[in-house]
Every structure is written in structure tokens, then in C-alpha cells.
GROMACS .gro file of C-alpha atoms in nm:
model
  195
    1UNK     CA    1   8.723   4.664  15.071
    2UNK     CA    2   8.623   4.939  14.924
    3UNK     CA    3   8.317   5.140  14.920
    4UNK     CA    4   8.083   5.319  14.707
    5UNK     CA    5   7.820   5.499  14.678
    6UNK     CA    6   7.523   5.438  14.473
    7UNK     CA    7   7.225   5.722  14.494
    8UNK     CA    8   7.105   5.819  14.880
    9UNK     CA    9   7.068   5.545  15.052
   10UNK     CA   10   7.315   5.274  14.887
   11UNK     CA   11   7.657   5.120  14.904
   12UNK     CA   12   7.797   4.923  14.690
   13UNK     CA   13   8.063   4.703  14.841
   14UNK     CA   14   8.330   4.584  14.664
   15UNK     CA   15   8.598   4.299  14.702
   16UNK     CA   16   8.819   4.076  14.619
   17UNK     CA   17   8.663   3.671  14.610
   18UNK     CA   18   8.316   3.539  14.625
   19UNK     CA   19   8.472   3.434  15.017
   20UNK     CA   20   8.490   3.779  15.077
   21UNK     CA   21   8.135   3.832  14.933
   22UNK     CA   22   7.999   3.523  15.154
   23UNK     CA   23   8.168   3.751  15.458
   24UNK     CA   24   7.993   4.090  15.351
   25UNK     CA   25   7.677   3.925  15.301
   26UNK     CA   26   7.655   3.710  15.636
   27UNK     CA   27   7.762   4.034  15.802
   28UNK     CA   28   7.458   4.278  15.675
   29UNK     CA   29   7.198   3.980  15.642
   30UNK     CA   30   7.046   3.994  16.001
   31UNK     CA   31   7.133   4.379  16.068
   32UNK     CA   32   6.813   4.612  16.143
   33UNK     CA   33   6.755   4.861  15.892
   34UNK     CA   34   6.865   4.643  15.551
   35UNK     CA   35   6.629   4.674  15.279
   36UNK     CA   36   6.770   4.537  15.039
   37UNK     CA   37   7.136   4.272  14.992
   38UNK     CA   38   7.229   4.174  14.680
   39UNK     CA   39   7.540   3.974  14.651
   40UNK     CA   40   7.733   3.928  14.311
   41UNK     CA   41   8.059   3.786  14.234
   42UNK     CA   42   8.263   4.025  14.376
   43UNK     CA   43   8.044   4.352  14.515
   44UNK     CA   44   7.760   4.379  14.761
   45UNK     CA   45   7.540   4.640  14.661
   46UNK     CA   46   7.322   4.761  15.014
   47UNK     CA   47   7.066   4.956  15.074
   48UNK     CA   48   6.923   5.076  15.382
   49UNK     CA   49   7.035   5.257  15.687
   50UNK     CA   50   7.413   5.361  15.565
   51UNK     CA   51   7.538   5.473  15.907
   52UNK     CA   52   7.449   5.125  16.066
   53UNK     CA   53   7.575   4.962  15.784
   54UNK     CA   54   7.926   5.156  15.765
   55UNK     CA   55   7.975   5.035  16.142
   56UNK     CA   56   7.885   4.679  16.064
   57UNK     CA   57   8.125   4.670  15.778
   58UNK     CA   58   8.414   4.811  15.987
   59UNK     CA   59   8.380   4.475  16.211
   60UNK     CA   60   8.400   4.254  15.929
   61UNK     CA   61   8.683   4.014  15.927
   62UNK     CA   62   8.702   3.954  15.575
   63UNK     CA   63   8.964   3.612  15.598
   64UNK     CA   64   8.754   3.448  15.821
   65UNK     CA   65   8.391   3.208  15.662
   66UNK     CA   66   8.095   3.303  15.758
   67UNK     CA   67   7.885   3.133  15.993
   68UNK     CA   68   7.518   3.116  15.864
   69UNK     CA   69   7.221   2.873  15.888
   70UNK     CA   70   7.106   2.810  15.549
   71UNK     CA   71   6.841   2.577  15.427
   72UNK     CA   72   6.968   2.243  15.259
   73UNK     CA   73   6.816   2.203  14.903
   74UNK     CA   74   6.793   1.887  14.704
   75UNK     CA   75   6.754   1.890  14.317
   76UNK     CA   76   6.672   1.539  14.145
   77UNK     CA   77   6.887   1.539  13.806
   78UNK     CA   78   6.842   1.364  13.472
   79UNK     CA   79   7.219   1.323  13.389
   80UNK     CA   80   7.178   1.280  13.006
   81UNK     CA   81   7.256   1.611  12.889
   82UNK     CA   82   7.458   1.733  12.524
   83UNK     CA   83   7.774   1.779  12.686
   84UNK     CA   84   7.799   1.568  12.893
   85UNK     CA   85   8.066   1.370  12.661
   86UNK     CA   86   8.207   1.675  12.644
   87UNK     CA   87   8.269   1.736  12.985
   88UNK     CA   88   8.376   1.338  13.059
   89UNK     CA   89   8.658   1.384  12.768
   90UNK     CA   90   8.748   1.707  12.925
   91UNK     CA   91   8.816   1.616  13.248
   92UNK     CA   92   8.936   1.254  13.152
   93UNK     CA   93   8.675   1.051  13.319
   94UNK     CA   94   8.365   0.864  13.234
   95UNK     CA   95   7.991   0.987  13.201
   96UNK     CA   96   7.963   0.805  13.556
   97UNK     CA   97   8.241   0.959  13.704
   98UNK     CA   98   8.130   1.356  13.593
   99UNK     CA   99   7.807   1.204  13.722
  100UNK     CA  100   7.973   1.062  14.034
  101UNK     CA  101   8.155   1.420  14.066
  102UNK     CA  102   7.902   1.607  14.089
  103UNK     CA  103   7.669   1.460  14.232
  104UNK     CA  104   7.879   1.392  14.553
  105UNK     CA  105   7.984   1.765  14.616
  106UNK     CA  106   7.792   2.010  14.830
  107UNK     CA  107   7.734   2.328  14.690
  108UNK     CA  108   7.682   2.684  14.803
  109UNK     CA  109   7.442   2.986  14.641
  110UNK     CA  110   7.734   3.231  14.631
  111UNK     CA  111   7.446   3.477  14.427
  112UNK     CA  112   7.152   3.514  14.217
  113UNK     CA  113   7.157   3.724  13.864
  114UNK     CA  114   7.179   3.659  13.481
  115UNK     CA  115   6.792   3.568  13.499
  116UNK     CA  116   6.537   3.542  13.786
  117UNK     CA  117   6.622   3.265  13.991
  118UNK     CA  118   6.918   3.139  13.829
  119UNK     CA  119   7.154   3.067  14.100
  120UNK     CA  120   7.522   3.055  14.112
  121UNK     CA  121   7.711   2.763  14.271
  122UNK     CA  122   7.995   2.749  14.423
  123UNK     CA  123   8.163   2.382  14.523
  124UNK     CA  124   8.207   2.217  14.229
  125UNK     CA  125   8.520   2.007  14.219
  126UNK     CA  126   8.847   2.097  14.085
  127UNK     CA  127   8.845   1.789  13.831
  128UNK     CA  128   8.507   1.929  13.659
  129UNK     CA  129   8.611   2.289  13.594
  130UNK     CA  130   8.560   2.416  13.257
  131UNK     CA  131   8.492   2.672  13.008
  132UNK     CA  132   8.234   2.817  12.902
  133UNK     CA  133   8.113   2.687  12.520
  134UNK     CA  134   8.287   2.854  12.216
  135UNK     CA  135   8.016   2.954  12.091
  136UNK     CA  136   7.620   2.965  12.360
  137UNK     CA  137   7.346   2.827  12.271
  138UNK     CA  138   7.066   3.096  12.176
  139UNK     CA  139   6.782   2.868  12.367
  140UNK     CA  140   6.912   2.662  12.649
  141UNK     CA  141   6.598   2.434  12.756
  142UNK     CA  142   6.431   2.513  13.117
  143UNK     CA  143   6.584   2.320  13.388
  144UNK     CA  144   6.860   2.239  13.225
  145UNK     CA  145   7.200   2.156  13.484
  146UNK     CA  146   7.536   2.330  13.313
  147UNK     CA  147   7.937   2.414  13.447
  148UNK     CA  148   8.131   2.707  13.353
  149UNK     CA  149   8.433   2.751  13.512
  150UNK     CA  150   8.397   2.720  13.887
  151UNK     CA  151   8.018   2.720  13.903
  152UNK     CA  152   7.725   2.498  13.850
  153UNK     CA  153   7.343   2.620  13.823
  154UNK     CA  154   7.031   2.501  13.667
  155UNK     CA  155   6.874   2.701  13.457
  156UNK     CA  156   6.568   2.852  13.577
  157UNK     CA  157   6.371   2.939  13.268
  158UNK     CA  158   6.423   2.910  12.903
  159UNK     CA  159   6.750   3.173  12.793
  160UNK     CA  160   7.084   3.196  12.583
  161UNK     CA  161   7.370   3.049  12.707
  162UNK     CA  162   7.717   2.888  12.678
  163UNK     CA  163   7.738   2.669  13.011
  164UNK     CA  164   7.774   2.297  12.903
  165UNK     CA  165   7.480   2.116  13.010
  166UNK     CA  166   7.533   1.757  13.180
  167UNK     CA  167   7.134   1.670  13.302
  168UNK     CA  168   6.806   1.850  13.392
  169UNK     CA  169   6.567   1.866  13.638
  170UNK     CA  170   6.205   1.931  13.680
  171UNK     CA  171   6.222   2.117  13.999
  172UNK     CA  172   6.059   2.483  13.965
  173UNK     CA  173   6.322   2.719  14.039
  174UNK     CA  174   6.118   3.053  13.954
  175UNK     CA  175   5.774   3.115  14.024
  176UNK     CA  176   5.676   3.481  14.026
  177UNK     CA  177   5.370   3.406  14.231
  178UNK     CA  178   5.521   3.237  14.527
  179UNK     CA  179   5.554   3.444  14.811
  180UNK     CA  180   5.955   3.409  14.778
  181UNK     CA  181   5.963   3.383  14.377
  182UNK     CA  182   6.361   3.204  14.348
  183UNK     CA  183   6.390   2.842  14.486
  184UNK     CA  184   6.786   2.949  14.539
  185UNK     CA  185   6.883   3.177  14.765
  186UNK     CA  186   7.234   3.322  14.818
  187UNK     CA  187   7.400   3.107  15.122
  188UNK     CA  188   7.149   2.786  15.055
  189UNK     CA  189   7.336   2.485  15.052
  190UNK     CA  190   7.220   2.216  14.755
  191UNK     CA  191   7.288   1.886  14.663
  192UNK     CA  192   7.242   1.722  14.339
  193UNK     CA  193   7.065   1.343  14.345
  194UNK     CA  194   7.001   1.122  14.030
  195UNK     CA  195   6.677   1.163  13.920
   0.00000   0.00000   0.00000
């Protein structure tokens, strides 16, 4: 782990796997005197009370998972996306089985970025892994439900992008009025369902 620091009153934590990030961030989630945690895929940038955060991160046991309560999210999916073909020829299955796939994992927000409320996923099976497009899309449609590499997310909004999309759902996943404006939070577990 190693540790820097970012203006007067911020670390930035970095290491070396989104398991060690899941560690960091379970750590320094429910200590006094946080103001602000934001998880990526391999820092933690901090800020608050660095003395009581230094101590905290001394403790941490960075091989062992977390253990967190999270909140259990459901997102209804309309598997009918461009790539899926793609995907199914990829990974040598059928459209049902990439459905199947992914629809029977359990996922984990590892973190939040790119856009507002566009979460990153962590869980999605081996067989499904791929790469990014050659070449992104310059719109990829709202709600739209892509891989790249090991992650799934749904796009929150209308942006570029090279993920390959399998479905889409109508769930809101930003609002900037709500009183927490991301549906997704990092350490949420979700589960896919056919719309």
C-alpha cells in the first residue's frame, strides 16, 4: 500500500486489485471524521481527518474480504442488444446462454466514475470476458447493459463508448435531484432479471 498525499487534508491510497480496494474502502467507510471515499480501480482517494485515517489504514489486512452490509439491487434487462451475437460467438455459446450467464451471477459495485452514476461491476463470469470494441461507439443509448473485460455496468445516461452492449433497462440510474443522485453505490450487490 502505498500512500499519498493529495492537498491538506487528502490521501490517496493506492494498491494493487480492486480486492484490495473493496478492503480500503470497507475499512474507512464507517470511521468518524471521513468526508469524503472514493474508490477506483486500484486507489482510494480520502479525505478527512488524516491522523485517524493513517491509524485505520495501518490495521488493514489487505488479503482478507471485507465484511460489509450492502443493499441488494435488482435491474430488469431487455436482452436484445447489438452485440449480443457478438458476445455469444465470442464466448462460444448461444444468445440464451450469454443471457443465462449473466443473468445468474451476482455482482458487486467495485466503484463509480467515467460518468455520474455509471457503476462498475465486478462478478461477471470467466466465460463472458471480453474486450472492449475496436473501435466505441460515439452515442451509446441510455440504459444500455455492456461487458468489457471483467466488468459489466449499465449505462447511466447517454455517452461514448466501446463496451459491447447485450440488453437495456429502464431503471433510472442517475437522478441529480434525488437526495442520493447514483442508484449504484460502491459495495451494492445487483442482480440482473429478464425484463
Amino acid at each position: 500500500m502505498l500512500l499519498r498525499r493529495c492537498g491538506t487534508d487528502a490521501l490517496l491510497v493506492e494498491v494493487d486489485s480492486l480486492s484490495e480496494v473493496a478492503a480500503v474502502r470497507a475499512a474507512l467507510d464507517q470511521l468518524d471524521g471521513i468526508e469524503e471515499l472514493v474508490p477506483a480501480a486500484r486507489t482510494v482517494l480520502v479525505k478527512g481527518a488524516l491522523p485517524k485515517i493513517r491509524e485505520a489504514l495501518r490495521s488493514i489486512d489487505l488479503t482478507k474480504a471485507p465484511k460489509t452490509s450492502s443493499r441488494e439491487i435488482t435491474i430488469p434487462v431487455s436482452y436484445d442488444g447489438p452485440d449480443l451475437d457478438l458476445v455469444a460467438d465470442t464466448a462460444g455459446v448461444t444468445r440464451d446462454e450469454v443471457v443465462k450467464l449473466h443473468t445468474e451471477a451476482t455482482y458487486e459495485v467495485a466503484f463509480c466514475g467515467f460518468a455520474p452514476g455509471f457503476g462498475y461491476l465486478t462478478g461477471l463470469p470467466a466465460q463472458l470476458q471480453q474486450p472492449r470494441l475496436d473501435s466505441p461507439r460515439t452515442k451509446v443509448p441510455q440504459g444500455s447493459v455492456g461487458i468489457a473485460g471483467e466488468f459489466t455496468a449499465a449505462y447511466p445516461r447517454a455517452t461514448p463508448g466501446g463496451w459491447r452492449l447485450i440488453g437495456r433497462t429502464e431503471v433510472t440510474l442517475f437522478d441529480a435531484k434525488a437526495e442520493t443522485p447514483a442508484l449504484l453505490q460502491p459495495g451494492d450487490q445487483v442482480r440482473f432479471v429478464i425484463a
